[in-house]
Amino acid sequence: MAEELHGRTAGMDHLTKALRTAVSGTGAFVTVRGPMGAGKSALLRALAVQADSDGAVVLRASGAPDERDWDFGVADQLRPVPAGFVVIVVDDLQWADESSVRWLIEVASCALVVTAVRDGEPGAGIALPGRVVRLPPVSTAGWSRHRLADCLRRQPEPVRGVARAMAVLGDHAEIGLTTELAGLDDDTGDAAVRRLRSLGLVTSQRNPRFADPAVPDAVLAAMTTSEQDTWHAAAAALLFGRGHPAEDVAEHLVATRSVLPEWAIEVLRAAADTALRRGQRPIALSHLRRAVSAQGPGRAALLVELAIAECATDNLLALQHLCHAIQMLGSCRDRAAAVLRMPLAALGVALPLVQDVIGPVERDVRQLGDRDLSLRIEARLQYAGHADLTELTDSTRRLRELGPEPETAGAAERELLTVLSFSATLLSRAPAKEVAALAGRLLGHVPPGHADEMTQLLVKTLCAADSPLDAAAWTDQALAHAVETGTADDQALLRASRALVAVHLGNVGEARLLAKSVLDHVQGERALVGSDAMLALAVVALKVQDEQLSERLLSSPVEVGDPRTALVLDLVRGTDAVARGDAWGGLRVLTDAGRQLDQLGWRNVVFFPWRTTAVRLHQQFGDVGAARNLAEEDHERAVEWGAPAGVGRTLRVLGSLTEGAEGVDLLHASESALSTSANRLELARTHLALGLRLRDRCEQAATDHLRRCHDLVVECGDERLARQIGTHLRGEVRRAELTRTERRVVALAVAGQSNQEIAHSLSVSVRAVEKHLTNSYRKLGVLRRADLAGALSHPF
């Protein structure tokens, strides 16, 4: 009972005083008033319990809406009234008949009569004698939908109309809009709002709001589908007429199935554009789908816009809508423009469908004699063939046909060459050096800060050709530009590209941080970065082999519609299984996914180094023959492609499988190949392999290799490999002496000063401080500022 009366103790105190007076036989009439849910019934129940414990005869009754015309209906629940200490408790007196009310007033001369009246109900204005205990509104959260609907059903039509208008308008329920939508004049609308307020259903502010979300839910549930449709259509027209933003109007247009007026299509399109700029893709899709549902001359253009918006969530559906749009467009140039507006990633899902959609457009464009348009359409068809070995082979042949130095002056030529270069990269049957040179020339035409899908293909090509330095400057500029002017999704896409560049430079620490920042954005904003970014992150995860990164990538909410990217993620899944102790299961997943990628023509050993892990596992299981076959196959492909990172890595793997001097020669060949590679971490791993192999033959040479490995690993930020090298060195290598300036910088850093503060103290630039710290990290064998103090007190 104490919980039931929470917040109503003052009201109970008044009733207790009246009860004490009634003990002497003195009558009284007390009315408890308040809106629905204020706790009137609970208060009356508490009084009845207390009166009964005090020895009173307690009589109870309740009014009902259907019994208001039944004379003495409430009185008959109570009569006869005995003599003595009597307490009469009547709930919902607003529904009692007039005869019973008069009878209760008379009885109050000799008994305590306590009644409850619900404010806002018909009959609540009844005049009653005696004291009034008024209860304030409380939360409506516990009210049932049936109870709310029942309460509203008994209200006059203007009250119900205002409630419907408020429920339909939602956050835009200003008093003027609400009254106009309900079709009421100002006075009637104000009176209806006051009634709702007295019921406790709305707040008391100037523009009232429902007291609880349960109230509008009940209002809408009581409306038929047809009624809701009509009200939302009227709300859209009202907001449009009042000049409200397109997104406010579109919310109601989407909610109605009524025939859309002419102005509605432009409103829905504008609202979709706004939603896309804000990253609210599901809302944009709902607006565009509603617009497309209306028949009209602009429907084909709307279908194209819908297809573009759908690419991030469902490429197959996007292509189907593009197909419908192309069939509706009458002009060949309009059809070509529709194809060119589609993101590249959407064209890599279903080759037969893409060929059916784009093939006829390409033939029509060729007949027009527009060379640039024809080349751009061809580029899209070539990209669609990336999932087919035959198509990739034809693309590589097409690239050769264009000669060693094809023309790159025109934008159309550059688009085709970009796609053909990436095709050749995937298949790896063209010289990496030539492909990288072409990609570098193409990237040179890209304005600083300009980021699109074609440019990101060039980044992938340069990384896979072991020329990531050419892409590093571009990604830095593009990312800086996106931070200033781009959306959060743009920044995430570019960070994925920058992570790819970093990992191919061997900077696994930087790559790991960038990849995790992309996943933070994806999981925090439910952003849709697409298959291209997921491919970049998967390649990063394959090379970094960080369990936490792999787990987060594999659990990402991004839907990967591209089967090729899904297979690369399976490679990550396999390496992750191995890291978690399931060597056999991981090997099976790795091999299945790798062989499927081979069948598709995705053979690049720099991008997809899955055989290196598989070789190690076969060797671990004692199957040296299988390990060597895989290693030789990997090396043959690496030599065919010619990128130093791939050649050097595969030579190292072969060297680890080969005993004696021949194995050492292979490792030295790996060192020589990797000395020209941009990937310093691969070179560090070869130095480690040489250091371990030479320990028993030439201690000084082994130490030199381990020292070089150590310096490179510190620069690359690979903590795990740094710890491994530290174990092997066993104190044999001493850290290089810090210069006088480096010692001062390190001392200030250990003292807690920032780079800016150190620069100010030493009167040098921040850039100089960063350089001294980097050199100190390398010499001291640490990876971060926090490790400096320990490194100084515990020499290596």
Tab-separated table of N, CA and C in Angstrom, residues 551-600:
chain	number	residue	atom	x	y	z
A	551	GLU	N	38.726	-9.958	-35.522
A	551	GLU	CA	37.423	-10.230	-34.901
A	551	GLU	C	36.444	-9.083	-35.166
A	552	ARG	N	36.923	-7.854	-35.028
A	552	ARG	CA	36.043	-6.706	-35.245
A	552	ARG	C	35.623	-6.609	-36.706
A	553	LEU	N	36.541	-6.894	-37.616
A	553	LEU	CA	36.207	-6.837	-39.031
A	553	LEU	C	35.168	-7.896	-39.390
A	554	LEU	N	35.354	-9.096	-38.882
A	554	LEU	CA	34.441	-10.195	-39.213
A	554	LEU	C	33.070	-10.022	-38.578
A	555	SER	N	32.992	-9.256	-37.483
A	555	SER	CA	31.707	-9.013	-36.834
A	555	SER	C	31.097	-7.675	-37.249
A	556	SER	N	31.696	-7.037	-38.246
A	556	SER	CA	31.205	-5.730	-38.697
A	556	SER	C	29.779	-5.841	-39.208
A	557	PRO	N	28.930	-4.806	-38.960
A	557	PRO	CA	27.546	-4.838	-39.435
A	557	PRO	C	27.396	-4.581	-40.924
A	558	VAL	N	28.501	-4.296	-41.626
A	558	VAL	CA	28.407	-4.003	-43.058
A	558	VAL	C	28.049	-5.273	-43.822
A	559	GLU	N	27.018	-5.169	-44.677
A	559	GLU	CA	26.631	-6.280	-45.525
A	559	GLU	C	27.525	-6.289	-46.763
A	560	VAL	N	28.233	-7.398	-46.971
A	560	VAL	CA	29.136	-7.506	-48.115
A	560	VAL	C	28.423	-8.280	-49.221
A	561	GLY	N	27.955	-7.554	-50.234
A	561	GLY	CA	27.230	-8.201	-51.320
A	561	GLY	C	28.142	-8.759	-52.390
A	562	ASP	N	29.387	-8.304	-52.442
A	562	ASP	CA	30.326	-8.739	-53.460
A	562	ASP	C	30.926	-10.085	-53.052
A	563	PRO	N	30.715	-11.157	-53.840
A	563	PRO	CA	31.220	-12.490	-53.443
A	563	PRO	C	32.738	-12.551	-53.376
A	564	ARG	N	33.428	-11.711	-54.169
A	564	ARG	CA	34.901	-11.724	-54.151
A	564	ARG	C	35.418	-11.156	-52.837
A	565	THR	N	34.841	-10.047	-52.399
A	565	THR	CA	35.240	-9.489	-51.109
A	565	THR	C	34.899	-10.453	-49.984
A	566	ALA	N	33.772	-11.150	-50.123
A	566	ALA	CA	33.398	-12.140	-49.113
A	566	ALA	C	34.442	-13.242	-49.015
A	567	LEU	N	35.020	-13.636	-50.144
A	567	LEU	CA	36.062	-14.665	-50.124
A	567	LEU	C	37.334	-14.157	-49.452
A	568	VAL	N	37.685	-12.895	-49.683
A	568	VAL	CA	38.861	-12.333	-49.011
A	568	VAL	C	38.619	-12.287	-47.503
A	569	LEU	N	37.400	-11.965	-47.111
A	569	LEU	CA	37.072	-12.006	-45.680
A	569	LEU	C	37.171	-13.436	-45.146
A	570	ASP	N	36.886	-14.423	-45.981
A	570	ASP	CA	37.071	-15.816	-45.550
A	570	ASP	C	38.550	-16.120	-45.291
A	571	LEU	N	39.430	-15.508	-46.080
A	571	LEU	CA	40.865	-15.667	-45.798
A	571	LEU	C	41.189	-15.130	-44.410
A	572	VAL	N	40.611	-13.975	-44.078
A	572	VAL	CA	40.801	-13.419	-42.728
A	572	VAL	C	40.228	-14.370	-41.691
A	573	ARG	N	39.072	-14.937	-42.006
A	573	ARG	CA	38.431	-15.870	-41.066
A	573	ARG	C	39.327	-17.096	-40.829
A	574	GLY	N	39.981	-17.548	-41.887
A	574	GLY	CA	40.878	-18.696	-41.742
A	574	GLY	C	42.089	-18.380	-40.890
A	575	THR	N	42.746	-17.247	-41.145
A	575	THR	CA	43.913	-16.875	-40.343
A	575	THR	C	43.525	-16.607	-38.895
A	576	ASP	N	42.324	-16.073	-38.701
A	576	ASP	CA	41.853	-15.825	-37.342
A	576	ASP	C	41.635	-17.145	-36.600
A	577	ALA	N	41.084	-18.138	-37.304
A	577	ALA	CA	40.883	-19.456	-36.682
A	577	ALA	C	42.220	-20.072	-36.282
A	578	VAL	N	43.217	-19.915	-37.133
A	578	VAL	CA	44.554	-20.437	-36.815
A	578	VAL	C	45.100	-19.750	-35.569
A	579	ALA	N	44.961	-18.436	-35.506
A	579	ALA	CA	45.474	-17.681	-34.355
A	579	ALA	C	44.783	-18.099	-33.067
A	580	ARG	N	43.560	-18.576	-33.180
A	580	ARG	CA	42.806	-18.978	-31.986
A	580	ARG	C	42.959	-20.465	-31.660
A	581	GLY	N	43.846	-21.135	-32.382
A	581	GLY	CA	44.160	-22.514	-32.019
A	581	GLY	C	43.543	-23.571	-32.908
A	582	ASP	N	42.689	-23.199	-33.849
A	582	ASP	CA	42.066	-24.180	-34.737
A	582	ASP	C	42.866	-24.241	-36.034
A	583	ALA	N	44.005	-24.904	-35.986
A	583	ALA	CA	44.910	-24.918	-37.133
A	583	ALA	C	44.308	-25.661	-38.318
A	584	TRP	N	43.722	-26.837	-38.075
A	584	TRP	CA	43.155	-27.614	-39.178
A	584	TRP	C	41.970	-26.877	-39.816
A	585	GLY	N	41.080	-26.379	-38.978
A	585	GLY	CA	39.920	-25.654	-39.503
A	585	GLY	C	40.331	-24.408	-40.251
A	586	GLY	N	41.310	-23.683	-39.700
A	586	GLY	CA	41.782	-22.482	-40.364
A	586	GLY	C	42.412	-22.780	-41.707
A	587	LEU	N	43.208	-23.848	-41.768
A	587	LEU	CA	43.844	-24.235	-43.029
A	587	LEU	C	42.796	-24.581	-44.083
A	588	ARG	N	41.753	-25.272	-43.648
A	588	ARG	CA	40.697	-25.662	-44.597
A	588	ARG	C	39.996	-24.420	-45.173
A	589	VAL	N	39.658	-23.470	-44.289
A	589	VAL	CA	38.984	-22.253	-44.751
A	589	VAL	C	39.907	-21.451	-45.670
A	590	LEU	N	41.177	-21.325	-45.275
A	590	LEU	CA	42.150	-20.591	-46.095
A	590	LEU	C	42.264	-21.187	-47.490
A	591	THR	N	42.439	-22.501	-47.530
A	591	THR	CA	42.663	-23.164	-48.817
A	591	THR	C	41.427	-23.073	-49.700
A	592	ASP	N	40.241	-23.292	-49.131
A	592	ASP	CA	39.008	-23.233	-49.935
A	592	ASP	C	38.806	-21.833	-50.514
A	593	ALA	N	38.950	-20.811	-49.660
A	593	ALA	CA	38.739	-19.436	-50.128
A	593	ALA	C	39.812	-19.042	-51.137
A	594	GLY	N	41.072	-19.428	-50.875
A	594	GLY	CA	42.159	-19.074	-51.785
A	594	GLY	C	41.990	-19.704	-53.151
A	595	ARG	N	41.591	-20.976	-53.181
A	595	ARG	CA	41.400	-21.644	-54.474
A	595	ARG	C	40.231	-21.038	-55.246
A	596	GLN	N	39.173	-20.637	-54.533
A	596	GLN	CA	38.050	-19.989	-55.212
A	596	GLN	C	38.463	-18.641	-55.799
A	597	LEU	N	39.293	-17.908	-55.077
A	597	LEU	CA	39.792	-16.645	-55.625
A	597	LEU	C	40.652	-16.902	-56.870
A	598	ASP	N	41.450	-17.974	-56.849
A	598	ASP	CA	42.238	-18.333	-58.030
A	598	ASP	C	41.336	-18.568	-59.239
A	599	GLN	N	40.228	-19.273	-59.007
A	599	GLN	CA	39.316	-19.580	-60.107
A	599	GLN	C	38.672	-18.316	-60.674
A	600	LEU	N	38.502	-17.298	-59.825
A	600	LEU	CA	37.945	-16.028	-60.292
A	600	LEU	C	38.984	-15.174	-61.003
